[in-house]
Each structure stands twice: as structure tokens, then as C-alpha cells.
Amino acid sequence: MTPPSSDATTPTEAVARAYERLAAGQAAAWITVVPEEDARRAAQRLEDEGPDGRPLWGRTFAVKDNIDVAGLPTTAACPAFAYEATATAPAVQALLDAGAVLVGKTNLDQFATGLVGTRSPYGVPHSVLDATRVAGGSSSGSAVAVAEGVVDLALGTDTAGSGRVPAACNGIVGVKPSRGLIPVDGVVPACRSIDCVSLFSVEPAPGTGSWLPGSGARSEGARIGVPPPDQWGLAAPQEVAYRHALTGLGGVEVDLTPFLRAGELLYGPALVAERLTTIGPLLATDPDAVHPVVRRVVEPGLGATAVDVHRTHQRLADLRRRFDPVWDEVDVLVLPTVPDVPTLAEVEADPVGANAALGRWTNGVNLLDLCAVTVPAGVRPDGLPGSVTVVGPAGTDALAAAVAARIARPRASLAVVGAHLSGLPLNHQLTDRGAYLEAATRTAPVYRLFALETEPPKPGMVRVGPGERGAAVEAEVWSLDEAAFGSFVAEVPPPLSIGTVELADGRSVKGFLCEPSALVGAEDITAHGGWRAWLAAR
């Protein structure tokens, strides 16, 4: 994942910015903050040594507090479990060696058991997008720290979706790498057999400087699979955003029943029993030290037998055999990340049920040994960003990141009213750039349309002045990524230009207009209602 853009240019400037924003942000996102003077000294050492060989020079980061940093406490959000780490986890050391400065350790669902971010005695962070909604978990604090702009990137962990659900709830990027890609040494185990160290950032692009292997992978030609709509299980606002995100992808529907069934096994007693290797001793000696909801989740594991464990793993192996053929059809899956972003009140009312719902599209990734990249995509009717997760087989992290970057890339909407309409001679100038049709619509009734003497024939549209009579004109709105939009605009010949066009639904988008001087002697064809109708009338 490419280090995120930053307005700081030196480590000391980055640290000053981080602590200024930390003071204004959510205190509940943090468990231990590195003293500012210590961070400043670390930054100054980096400046004295220079940026050579340090790709993260001038960046700041945070670490989920179930990952060890020498000299700092590791709590796993449980004060009775806390200890001072004597060694730094390799995942953290890699960032320090790359020149990043540690700001602190972040809050989490206790023992990384939860997807809601509310199961901690250190406070409850909320989504940066809506204070009434959960931040997601278990890596709640890491996601909030990045989304608030306190740090450039953060480490979390991911066992059931903890590196993806908080990303979706806060409108940022979350990476669940292939198992083993990032060492889990120095991480308090949740389920050691499937735990991963996860990454949070604000930038999706996996270009040069990426510290995911195989950077620069291309997404062109990737075969994309999507679940059929009857499997989505999304709340209405989330479904709107997901449909929008899928527009133009050309994905094929694949049955993901085995994937969903595998995910349902994750919090069954047989697999929950693995969590007891960490929580069990404390549960036996001081059960009240364990968060009551966490205790409710893990206690069924005490009754699991060896037969139960083997039976569950056999069931999982069978589901994997049924699922694996999907990779003969597609290269990656583009899935919803969460069915919805629940409110804090909804989670308080049903802490286990709300949590289980959040894992619908994340749990199976871990159990089937897949990699995943979550990015904001699409927009909900309530204004919150949607989110999708690109999932691939283990080892295809770079391809998943490339497809995710393509989906999340900022896009522009362009209104066309003439030769660029679907099926007309210049439409290929859009489709050749990867543009897709966003909407067939009309402009607001404030324009007039003229036939220009050009080759191929084109119309010229102008907005009427105050008191003048205008009309609605047939239009199409096409979606292009920003680079494609720029190259397209550069080729627009005079007397046409790209300005702001008002649509019938009240939106304003960029679109084709014409210099008024070019309309002298041109035929006014406004009465036809649009360019196609005029061509048909001819």
C-alpha cells in the first residue's frame, strides 16, 4: 500500500501535526500515547540521518494495542492482562526501520473479539463520519486515528474482519493480507491459525513505493466476480452504494454460498475454543476482568470437545473444496464489506446479533485463507460512503490492491448532448477511456441547442440569459476517472468547451457547452428536444 499523501515535509513537521490533531480528536481511539517529546526526538534523529533508504520518512503511524512495542504496555484492551513488552513486533519494526514515527497504541474490542469497536474499558470510539454510528472493530482506534488524520497509517489485526469493517465504517482503506505475508510474532493471539496483521491508510493506490509485494500489478483484464443480488443481505442505503460501485465493472455473478457458510463457522464453539488459549487463564482466575460481551462470546468454547473441533474443520475443508472452483471463473471477487453501519444504540440493544451481521462478508475470507483490500466506493442516499472489498486467493494481494485502486479512484461525471451520446460517432472517445454510462437524463430547462457546421456533425448548447426561454435537452452522464477526464478535456476542439451543466434533477456536473460566437447563423434545433431527435427528423 502506497504511503498516504501528507502535507508535512519532514518528520518533525509530521509529528507536530499528529499531536495537534490528536488533541482535537477522539480520546477513546487511544490507549497509550507516546509522549510528544519522545516522538519529537525520534523525528529529529530521522531528520539528522536523512530520508535515504527510508520510504516512510516524514510519516506517522499508530499500532493496535494487541501488538507489542518494546517499552510500552500491551493491554489487548484488558487492564488485568496488561504487560510491558520487552521486544517490538516485526510488523512494527518494519515501519520504524522505514522511517515512520510511532505516535501511540490504539483501542480495540477486548482481545480482538468483536467487529463493533464497543467492547473496551478504555472508551468507545465512534465513526468519524457519524458520531451516532460505530467505528467498527476490533481495530477501532487504528481506523479512527487514520480517518481523523492524526496518523498517516496504522496497524491493526484481522481475524474475522477487524481490518476491513472499521475501514468501511470510517471511509478509509483497510488491507487484510495473505496469511503469513506480514509476521504475527509479537501479536496477542485471537485465533493464531488465522490471525493477520492488517493495515489502514487513506490511499488505495498500490503503485511504486508499495510495501505490498508485486507492486504495480495491473487490473486491466482481471475477471471480476460478484454475488447474485439474492445473496447480498444489505440494508437499503448500503445496497444503493454497492450497486453504484459495481456500475461499469462488468462483473459476472458467481454463487458464494460456500463462502457464506464458511464464515458462519467462525464464532461457533469449536473455533471460538482457540481464543481460549489467550483468554482462558484469565477467565478461570478473574472472569470479571473480561468484558461481559467478550465473556459471553468465548465461554461456549469451554464446552467444545476434540470431536467438535475435528468435525468443524472437516466441514470447513468441505466448504473450501466447494468454493475453490470459483477461481476457475474469476480472478477476484468484489464484495460488500458490511451489510450496514449500525448505530451505537443498535449495538447496545443487541451486541451479539449486531456484531454477527457485520461479519457476513468478512468472516469467510480468513477461514478460506484469502487476501482482501477494502476501499470506500459508491455513495449511500444518506451521504455516507459505501464500501467494497476486493478478495483474491492467497498470494494475489497486488492484483486485489490494483482492482481496489481502480474502483476507488476518484471519478468525474461528464454530461454529453451530441456526438458523444451512446451509439453516435464519437462515443468511443469515452468508452476507449474506460468511461461508463451513469445516467440517461435531461438538462434543466435553461438551455438552447444549435446545429454546428462540423465534421462529424455536432450540436452546440448554450445557457439562456435571465428572462430568456430555455428548454430541457436530452443528455447522458458518463463517469470517467480523473486522469481519463483530463485527457478527454484536452482533446475538446473549439468552439466547444467543458463547463458546468445543470441537470433536470438539480445536480450540476461538467459538460459540453459552446462559445456563443459560433452560433451566428447556426440552426436553432431546441424544439426537437435533443440531438438524436434532430438527426432522426433529418
Coordinates of C-alpha atoms in Angstrom, one line a residue:
M1 CA 0.0 0.0 0.0
T2 CA 1.4 3.3 -1.0
P3 CA 2.2 5.7 1.9
P4 CA -0.5 8.3 2.0
S5 CA -0.1 11.8 0.8
S6 CA 0.7 14.2 3.6
D7 CA 1.0 18.0 3.9
A8 CA 4.1 17.5 6.1
T9 CA 7.5 17.5 4.5
T10 CA 9.8 16.4 7.4
P11 CA 9.4 14.0 10.4
T12 CA 9.3 16.9 12.9
E13 CA 6.5 18.6 10.9
A14 CA 4.6 15.3 10.7
V15 CA 4.9 14.8 14.4
A16 CA 3.7 18.3 15.2
R17 CA 0.7 17.9 13.0
A18 CA -0.1 14.5 14.5
Y19 CA -0.1 15.7 18.1
E20 CA -2.1 18.8 17.2
R21 CA -4.8 16.6 15.6
L22 CA -4.6 14.0 18.3
A23 CA -5.6 16.7 20.9
A24 CA -8.6 17.6 18.9
G25 CA -9.7 14.1 18.1
Q26 CA -11.4 11.2 19.9
A27 CA -9.6 10.3 23.1
A28 CA -11.3 6.9 23.1
A29 CA -9.3 5.9 20.0
W30 CA -6.1 5.7 22.1
I31 CA -4.9 3.5 25.0
T32 CA -1.3 4.6 25.2
V33 CA 0.1 7.8 23.6
V34 CA 3.9 8.1 23.1
P35 CA 5.0 11.3 25.0
E36 CA 5.2 14.1 22.5
E37 CA 8.8 14.9 23.4
D38 CA 9.8 11.3 22.7
A39 CA 8.2 11.4 19.3
R40 CA 9.9 14.7 18.6
R41 CA 13.3 13.3 19.5
A42 CA 12.7 10.3 17.2
A43 CA 11.7 12.6 14.4
Q44 CA 14.8 14.8 14.9
R45 CA 17.0 11.7 14.7
L46 CA 15.4 10.8 11.4
E47 CA 16.0 14.3 10.1
D48 CA 19.6 14.2 11.2
E49 CA 20.1 10.9 9.3
G50 CA 18.1 11.9 6.2
P51 CA 15.5 10.1 4.1
D52 CA 17.8 7.8 2.1
G53 CA 16.6 4.3 2.3
R54 CA 13.5 5.3 4.3
P55 CA 10.4 5.2 2.2
L56 CA 8.2 6.3 5.1
W57 CA 10.4 9.2 6.2
G58 CA 8.0 12.0 7.2
R59 CA 5.1 9.7 8.1
T60 CA 3.5 8.9 11.4
F61 CA 1.7 5.7 12.4
A62 CA -0.2 4.0 15.2
V63 CA -0.4 0.4 16.4
K64 CA -3.3 -1.6 17.7
D65 CA -2.8 -2.4 21.4
N66 CA -2.6 -6.1 20.9
I67 CA 0.7 -5.7 19.1
D68 CA 4.0 -5.4 21.1
V69 CA 6.2 -2.3 21.1
A70 CA 9.2 -2.6 23.4
G71 CA 8.9 -0.4 26.5
L72 CA 5.2 0.2 26.1
P73 CA 2.3 -1.7 27.7
T74 CA 0.3 -4.2 25.6
T75 CA -3.2 -4.4 27.1
A76 CA -5.4 -6.1 24.4
A77 CA -7.9 -3.7 26.0
C78 CA -7.9 -5.6 29.3
P79 CA -6.1 -3.9 32.2
A80 CA -5.8 -7.2 34.1
F81 CA -4.0 -8.8 31.2
A82 CA -1.6 -5.9 30.5
Y83 CA 2.2 -6.4 30.4
E84 CA 5.2 -4.3 29.3
A85 CA 6.5 -5.6 26.1
T86 CA 10.3 -6.4 26.0
A87 CA 10.5 -6.7 22.2
T88 CA 9.0 -5.0 19.2
A89 CA 6.8 -7.0 16.8
P90 CA 8.4 -7.3 13.4
A91 CA 5.5 -5.6 11.7
V92 CA 6.1 -2.5 13.9
Q93 CA 9.9 -2.7 13.5
A94 CA 9.5 -2.7 9.7
L95 CA 7.7 0.7 9.9
L96 CA 10.2 2.1 12.3
D97 CA 13.1 1.0 10.0
A98 CA 11.3 2.6 7.0
G99 CA 11.4 6.0 8.8
A100 CA 7.9 6.3 10.3
V101 CA 7.4 7.7 13.7
L102 CA 5.2 5.9 16.2
V103 CA 2.5 8.1 17.9
G104 CA 0.8 5.6 20.1
K105 CA -1.2 2.4 20.6
T106 CA -4.9 2.3 19.8
N107 CA -8.1 1.0 21.3
L108 CA -9.8 -2.2 20.3
D109 CA -12.6 -4.7 21.1
Q110 CA -11.1 -6.5 24.0
F111 CA -8.8 -9.4 23.0
A112 CA -9.7 -8.5 19.3
T113 CA -13.0 -10.3 19.9
G114 CA -15.7 -8.2 18.1
L115 CA -16.4 -6.2 14.9
V116 CA -18.2 -3.3 16.6
G117 CA -15.5 -1.4 18.5
T118 CA -17.6 -1.0 21.6
R119 CA -16.1 -3.8 23.8
S120 CA -13.4 -1.9 25.7
P121 CA -13.0 -0.5 29.2
Y122 CA -10.9 2.3 27.6
G123 CA -13.9 4.0 26.0
V124 CA -15.9 3.6 22.8
P125 CA -14.8 5.4 19.6
H126 CA -17.4 6.3 17.1
S127 CA -17.3 6.6 13.3
V128 CA -15.7 9.8 12.1
L129 CA -18.4 10.1 9.6
D130 CA -21.4 10.0 12.0
A131 CA -21.0 10.2 15.8
T132 CA -24.1 8.0 16.3
R133 CA -22.6 5.1 14.5
V134 CA -19.9 2.5 15.5
A135 CA -16.3 2.8 14.5
G136 CA -16.2 -0.9 13.7
G137 CA -13.8 -3.4 15.3
S138 CA -11.9 -4.9 16.5
S139 CA -9.3 -2.4 15.2
S140 CA -11.5 0.6 16.1
G141 CA -8.8 3.0 17.3
S142 CA -6.4 2.4 14.4
A143 CA -9.1 3.2 11.8
V144 CA -10.2 6.3 13.7
A145 CA -6.7 7.5 14.1
V146 CA -6.1 7.3 10.3
A147 CA -9.6 8.6 9.4
E148 CA -9.2 11.7 11.7
G149 CA -5.8 12.4 10.0
V150 CA -3.9 12.0 13.2
V151 CA -1.5 9.5 11.6
D152 CA -0.8 8.5 8.1
L153 CA -1.2 4.8 8.5
A154 CA -1.9 2.3 11.3
L155 CA -1.5 -1.4 12.1
G156 CA -4.4 -3.5 13.2
T157 CA -5.2 -7.2 13.2
D158 CA -7.8 -9.2 11.3
T159 CA -9.3 -12.5 12.3
A160 CA -12.9 -12.1 11.3
G161 CA -12.8 -8.7 9.5
S162 CA -11.2 -6.4 12.1
G163 CA -9.0 -4.8 9.4
R164 CA -11.9 -4.3 7.0
V165 CA -15.1 -3.5 9.0
P166 CA -13.5 -0.4 10.7
A167 CA -12.2 0.8 7.3
A168 CA -15.8 0.6 5.9
C169 CA -17.3 2.4 9.0
N170 CA -14.8 5.3 8.6
G171 CA -14.4 5.6 4.8
I172 CA -10.8 4.6 4.6
V173 CA -8.7 1.8 3.1
G174 CA -8.1 -1.5 5.0
V175 CA -5.9 -4.3 3.9
K176 CA -6.1 -7.9 5.1
P177 CA -3.0 -9.5 3.6
S178 CA -2.4 -13.1 2.7
R179 CA -1.7 -15.1 5.8
G180 CA 2.0 -15.1 6.6
L181 CA 2.8 -12.1 4.4
I182 CA 3.3 -9.9 7.5
P183 CA 4.6 -11.8 10.6
V184 CA 2.3 -12.2 13.5
D185 CA 5.1 -12.5 16.0
G186 CA 4.5 -10.2 18.9
V187 CA 0.8 -10.2 18.4
V188 CA -1.5 -11.3 21.2
P189 CA -3.3 -14.2 19.6
A190 CA -7.0 -14.2 18.9
C191 CA -7.1 -17.3 16.7
R192 CA -3.4 -17.8 15.9
S193 CA -4.2 -20.2 13.0
I194 CA -6.0 -17.4 11.0
D195 CA -4.7 -14.1 12.6
C196 CA -3.2 -11.5 10.3
V197 CA -1.7 -8.1 10.9
S198 CA -3.8 -5.6 8.9
L199 CA -3.1 -2.1 7.5
F200 CA -5.1 1.1 7.4
S201 CA -4.4 4.1 5.2
V202 CA -6.3 6.8 3.3
E203 CA -4.8 5.9 -0.1
P204 CA -5.8 2.9 -2.2
A205 CA -3.2 3.1 -5.0
P206 CA -0.6 0.3 -4.9
G207 CA 2.0 2.0 -7.1
T208 CA 5.7 2.4 -6.7
G209 CA 6.8 2.6 -3.1
S210 CA 4.2 0.0 -2.2
W211 CA 5.2 -2.3 0.7
L212 CA 2.9 -5.0 -0.6
P213 CA 4.9 -7.3 -2.8
G214 CA 4.4 -7.2 -6.5
S215 CA 3.5 -3.5 -6.6
G216 CA 2.5 -2.1 -9.9
A217 CA 0.2 -5.0 -10.7
R218 CA -2.3 -4.1 -13.4
S219 CA -6.1 -4.6 -13.1
E220 CA -6.9 -4.5 -16.8
G221 CA -8.3 -7.8 -17.9
A222 CA -8.9 -9.1 -14.4
R223 CA -12.0 -11.3 -14.4
I224 CA -14.3 -9.9 -11.7
G225 CA -16.9 -12.0 -9.8
V226 CA -19.8 -10.6 -7.8
P227 CA -22.5 -12.3 -5.7
P228 CA -26.0 -12.6 -7.1
P229 CA -28.4 -9.9 -5.6
D230 CA -30.3 -12.5 -3.6
Q231 CA -27.2 -13.2 -1.5
W232 CA -26.3 -9.5 -0.8
G233 CA -28.2 -9.2 2.5
L234 CA -27.7 -5.4 2.6
A235 CA -29.6 -2.6 4.2
A236 CA -31.3 -0.4 1.7
P237 CA -28.8 2.5 1.9
Q238 CA -25.8 0.1 1.6
E239 CA -27.4 -1.6 -1.4
V240 CA -27.7 1.7 -3.3
A241 CA -24.0 2.3 -2.7
Y242 CA -23.0 -1.2 -3.7
R243 CA -25.0 -1.1 -6.9
H244 CA -23.3 2.2 -7.8
A245 CA -19.9 0.8 -7.0
L246 CA -20.5 -2.1 -9.4
T247 CA -21.5 0.1 -12.3
G248 CA -19.1 -0.3 -15.2
L249 CA -17.1 -3.2 -13.6
G250 CA -18.6 -5.9 -15.9
G251 CA -18.6 -8.4 -13.1
V252 CA -20.1 -11.9 -13.5
E253 CA -22.4 -13.4 -10.9
V254 CA -21.0 -16.4 -9.0
D255 CA -22.6 -18.4 -6.3
L256 CA -20.9 -17.7 -3.0
T257 CA -23.0 -20.0 -0.8
P258 CA -19.9 -22.0 0.4
F259 CA -18.1 -18.7 1.2
L260 CA -21.0 -17.5 3.4
R261 CA -21.4 -20.9 5.1
A262 CA -17.7 -21.0 5.9
G263 CA -18.0 -17.6 7.6
E264 CA -20.8 -18.8 9.8
L265 CA -18.4 -21.3 11.5
L266 CA -16.1 -18.6 12.8
Y267 CA -17.9 -17.9 16.1
G268 CA -19.2 -21.4 16.7
P269 CA -18.0 -23.1 19.9
A270 CA -15.3 -25.3 18.1
L271 CA -13.4 -22.4 16.6
V272 CA -14.1 -20.0 19.5
A273 CA -12.2 -22.5 21.6
E274 CA -9.0 -21.4 20.0
R275 CA -9.5 -17.9 21.6
L276 CA -9.4 -19.6 25.0
T277 CA -5.6 -20.2 24.6
T278 CA -5.2 -16.5 25.3
I279 CA -8.3 -15.6 27.4
G280 CA -8.8 -18.9 29.2
P281 CA -6.4 -18.4 32.1
L282 CA -7.8 -15.0 33.0
L283 CA -11.4 -16.3 32.5
A284 CA -10.6 -19.1 35.1
T285 CA -9.0 -16.8 37.7
D286 CA -10.7 -13.4 37.3
P287 CA -13.7 -13.7 35.0
D288 CA -15.0 -10.3 35.9
A289 CA -11.8 -8.8 34.3
V290 CA -13.1 -9.9 30.9
H291 CA -15.7 -7.6 29.2
P292 CA -19.1 -9.2 29.7
V293 CA -19.9 -9.4 26.0
V294 CA -16.5 -10.9 25.2
R295 CA -17.1 -13.4 28.0
R296 CA -20.5 -14.3 26.5
V297 CA -18.9 -14.9 23.1
V298 CA -16.0 -17.1 24.3
E299 CA -17.5 -19.1 27.1
P300 CA -19.3 -21.6 24.8
G301 CA -15.8 -22.7 23.7
L302 CA -15.3 -24.2 27.1
G303 CA -17.8 -26.9 26.2
A304 CA -16.2 -27.8 22.8
T305 CA -14.8 -31.3 22.6
A306 CA -12.0 -32.5 20.3
V307 CA -14.6 -34.3 18.3
D308 CA -16.4 -30.9 17.8
V309 CA -13.2 -29.3 16.6
H310 CA -12.3 -32.0 14.1
R311 CA -15.9 -32.1 12.8
T312 CA -15.8 -28.3 12.3
H313 CA -12.5 -28.4 10.5
Q314 CA -13.8 -31.2 8.2
R315 CA -16.8 -29.1 7.5
L316 CA -14.6 -26.2 6.7
A317 CA -12.4 -28.3 4.4
D318 CA -15.5 -29.5 2.5
L319 CA -16.7 -25.9 2.0
R320 CA -13.2 -24.9 0.8
R321 CA -13.4 -27.7 -1.9
R322 CA -16.8 -26.4 -2.9
F323 CA -15.6 -22.8 -3.0
D324 CA -12.2 -23.1 -4.7
P325 CA -13.6 -23.7 -8.3
V326 CA -14.8 -20.1 -8.3
W327 CA -11.2 -19.2 -9.1
D328 CA -11.5 -21.0 -12.4
E329 CA -14.2 -18.5 -13.4
V330 CA -12.8 -15.2 -11.9
D331 CA -9.6 -13.7 -10.7
V332 CA -11.0 -11.6 -7.9
L333 CA -14.4 -11.0 -6.1
V334 CA -15.8 -7.6 -5.5
L335 CA -18.0 -8.0 -2.4
P336 CA -19.9 -5.7 0.0
T337 CA -17.8 -5.1 3.1
V338 CA -20.6 -4.6 5.6
P339 CA -24.4 -5.0 5.4
D340 CA -24.8 -1.7 7.1
V341 CA -23.0 0.7 9.5
P342 CA -25.1 0.2 12.7
T343 CA -25.7 2.8 15.3
L344 CA -24.2 2.7 18.8
A345 CA -27.7 2.3 20.1
E346 CA -28.4 -0.7 17.9
V347 CA -25.3 -2.4 19.1
E348 CA -26.1 -1.7 22.7
A349 CA -29.5 -3.2 22.2
D350 CA -28.2 -6.4 20.5
P351 CA -24.4 -6.6 21.0
V352 CA -24.0 -10.2 19.7
G353 CA -26.6 -10.0 16.9
A354 CA -25.4 -6.7 15.5
N355 CA -21.8 -8.0 15.6
A356 CA -22.7 -11.2 13.8
A357 CA -24.4 -9.2 11.0
L358 CA -21.2 -7.2 10.4
G359 CA -19.2 -10.3 9.6
R360 CA -21.4 -11.6 6.8
W361 CA -19.0 -10.7 4.1
T362 CA -15.7 -10.7 6.1
N363 CA -15.6 -13.9 8.2
G364 CA -15.1 -16.3 5.3
V365 CA -12.0 -14.5 4.0
N366 CA -10.0 -15.6 7.0
L367 CA -11.3 -19.2 7.2
L368 CA -10.7 -19.8 3.4
D369 CA -7.2 -18.2 3.5
L370 CA -7.9 -15.4 1.1
C371 CA -6.5 -11.8 0.8
A372 CA -8.6 -8.7 0.7
V373 CA -8.5 -4.9 0.2
T374 CA -11.3 -2.7 1.4
V375 CA -11.9 0.7 -0.2
P376 CA -14.6 3.3 0.0
A377 CA -16.8 3.1 -3.1
G378 CA -20.3 4.4 -4.0
V379 CA -22.4 6.8 -2.0
R380 CA -25.4 6.0 0.2
P381 CA -28.5 8.1 0.0
D382 CA -27.7 9.5 3.5
G383 CA -24.4 10.8 2.2
L384 CA -22.2 8.2 3.9
P385 CA -19.7 6.5 1.7
G386 CA -20.3 2.9 0.7
S387 CA -17.5 0.3 0.8
V388 CA -16.5 -2.7 -1.2
T389 CA -13.8 -5.4 -0.6
V390 CA -11.8 -6.9 -3.4
V391 CA -11.0 -10.5 -2.4
G392 CA -8.5 -12.8 -4.1
P393 CA -6.8 -16.2 -3.5
A394 CA -3.8 -16.2 -1.1
G395 CA -0.8 -14.6 -2.8
T396 CA -2.7 -12.3 -5.1
D397 CA -2.5 -9.3 -2.8
A398 CA -1.1 -7.0 -5.5
L399 CA -3.9 -7.8 -8.0
A400 CA -6.5 -7.3 -5.3
A401 CA -5.0 -3.9 -4.5
A402 CA -4.8 -2.9 -8.1
V403 CA -8.5 -3.7 -8.7
A404 CA -9.4 -1.9 -5.5
A405 CA -7.5 1.2 -6.6
R406 CA -9.4 1.2 -9.9
I407 CA -12.7 1.0 -8.0
A408 CA -11.8 3.7 -5.5
R409 CA -10.1 6.0 -8.0
P410 CA -11.8 9.5 -7.9
R411 CA -14.2 9.9 -10.8
A412 CA -15.8 12.8 -12.6
S413 CA -19.2 13.0 -14.2
L414 CA -19.5 14.4 -17.7
A415 CA -22.7 15.4 -19.4
V416 CA -22.8 14.9 -23.2
V417 CA -25.6 16.1 -25.5
G418 CA -24.3 15.4 -29.1
A419 CA -21.9 13.1 -31.0
H420 CA -20.7 11.5 -27.8
L421 CA -24.1 10.0 -27.0
S422 CA -24.3 6.2 -26.9
G423 CA -24.1 4.8 -30.4
L424 CA -23.0 8.0 -32.1
P425 CA -19.7 8.6 -33.9
L426 CA -17.6 10.0 -31.0
N427 CA -18.9 7.8 -28.2
H428 CA -15.8 5.7 -28.5
Q429 CA -13.7 8.6 -27.1
L430 CA -15.4 7.9 -23.8
T431 CA -15.6 4.1 -23.9
D432 CA -11.9 3.8 -25.0
R433 CA -11.0 5.6 -21.8
G434 CA -13.0 3.2 -19.6
A435 CA -15.9 5.5 -19.1
Y436 CA -19.3 4.0 -18.3
L437 CA -22.8 5.4 -18.6
E438 CA -24.0 6.8 -15.3
A439 CA -27.4 8.1 -16.3
A440 CA -29.6 8.9 -19.3
T441 CA -31.4 12.1 -18.4
R442 CA -32.2 15.6 -19.5
T443 CA -30.8 19.0 -18.6
A444 CA -32.6 21.6 -16.6
P445 CA -34.9 23.7 -18.9
V446 CA -32.4 26.5 -19.2
Y447 CA -30.6 25.7 -22.5
R448 CA -30.9 26.1 -26.2
L449 CA -29.4 23.7 -28.8
F450 CA -27.9 24.6 -32.2
A451 CA -26.6 22.5 -35.1
L452 CA -23.0 23.4 -35.9
E453 CA -21.2 23.0 -39.2
T454 CA -18.6 20.5 -38.1
E455 CA -17.4 17.1 -39.2
P456 CA -18.7 14.9 -37.8
P457 CA -21.9 16.9 -37.2
K458 CA -22.2 18.2 -33.6
P459 CA -24.5 20.4 -31.7
G460 CA -23.7 23.5 -29.6
M461 CA -25.5 24.1 -26.3
V462 CA -25.7 27.4 -24.5
R463 CA -27.4 28.5 -21.3
V464 CA -30.1 31.2 -21.8
G465 CA -29.8 34.5 -20.0
P466 CA -32.3 35.9 -17.4
G467 CA -35.8 36.3 -18.9
E468 CA -34.9 34.2 -22.0
R469 CA -36.8 31.0 -22.7
G470 CA -34.9 27.8 -22.5
A471 CA -35.7 24.1 -22.7
A472 CA -34.6 20.7 -21.4
V473 CA -32.2 18.9 -23.7
E474 CA -31.6 15.1 -23.9
A475 CA -28.3 14.3 -22.2
E476 CA -26.2 11.3 -20.9
V477 CA -23.9 11.5 -17.9
W478 CA -20.8 9.4 -18.2
S479 CA -18.4 8.5 -15.4
L480 CA -14.6 8.8 -16.0
D481 CA -11.7 8.5 -13.7
E482 CA -9.8 11.8 -13.2
A483 CA -6.9 11.0 -15.5
A484 CA -9.3 10.0 -18.3
F485 CA -11.3 13.1 -17.8
G486 CA -8.3 15.3 -18.1
S487 CA -7.1 13.6 -21.3
F488 CA -10.6 13.9 -22.7
V489 CA -11.0 17.6 -22.0
A490 CA -7.6 18.3 -23.5
E491 CA -8.9 17.0 -26.9
V492 CA -12.2 19.0 -26.9
P493 CA -11.9 21.3 -30.0
P494 CA -13.3 24.8 -30.2
P495 CA -15.9 26.2 -30.3
L496 CA -16.9 23.6 -27.9
S497 CA -15.7 23.7 -24.3
I498 CA -16.3 21.9 -21.0
G499 CA -18.3 23.9 -18.4
T500 CA -20.9 23.3 -15.8
V501 CA -24.2 21.9 -16.9
E502 CA -27.3 21.8 -14.7
L503 CA -29.4 18.6 -14.9
A504 CA -33.1 18.1 -14.5
D505 CA -32.6 16.5 -11.1
G506 CA -30.9 19.6 -9.8
R507 CA -27.3 18.3 -9.9
S508 CA -24.6 20.2 -11.6
V509 CA -21.9 18.3 -13.5
K510 CA -19.2 19.1 -16.0
G511 CA -20.5 19.0 -19.6
F512 CA -20.4 20.3 -23.2
L513 CA -21.1 24.0 -23.8
C514 CA -20.5 26.1 -26.8
E515 CA -18.9 29.6 -27.4
P516 CA -21.8 31.9 -28.3
S517 CA -19.8 33.4 -31.2
A518 CA -20.0 30.1 -33.0
L519 CA -23.8 30.2 -33.1
V520 CA -24.1 33.1 -35.5
G521 CA -26.1 31.7 -38.5
A522 CA -26.4 28.2 -36.9
E523 CA -29.8 26.5 -36.9
D524 CA -31.7 26.5 -33.6
I525 CA -32.8 22.9 -33.0
T526 CA -34.0 23.3 -29.4
A527 CA -37.6 22.4 -30.3
H528 CA -36.5 18.8 -31.2
G529 CA -35.6 18.2 -27.6
G530 CA -32.1 16.8 -28.3
W531 CA -29.5 15.9 -30.9
R532 CA -30.8 12.4 -31.6
A533 CA -34.3 13.7 -32.3
W534 CA -33.0 16.2 -34.7
L535 CA -30.9 13.6 -36.5
A536 CA -34.0 11.4 -36.8
A537 CA -36.0 14.3 -38.2
R538 CA -33.4 15.0 -40.9

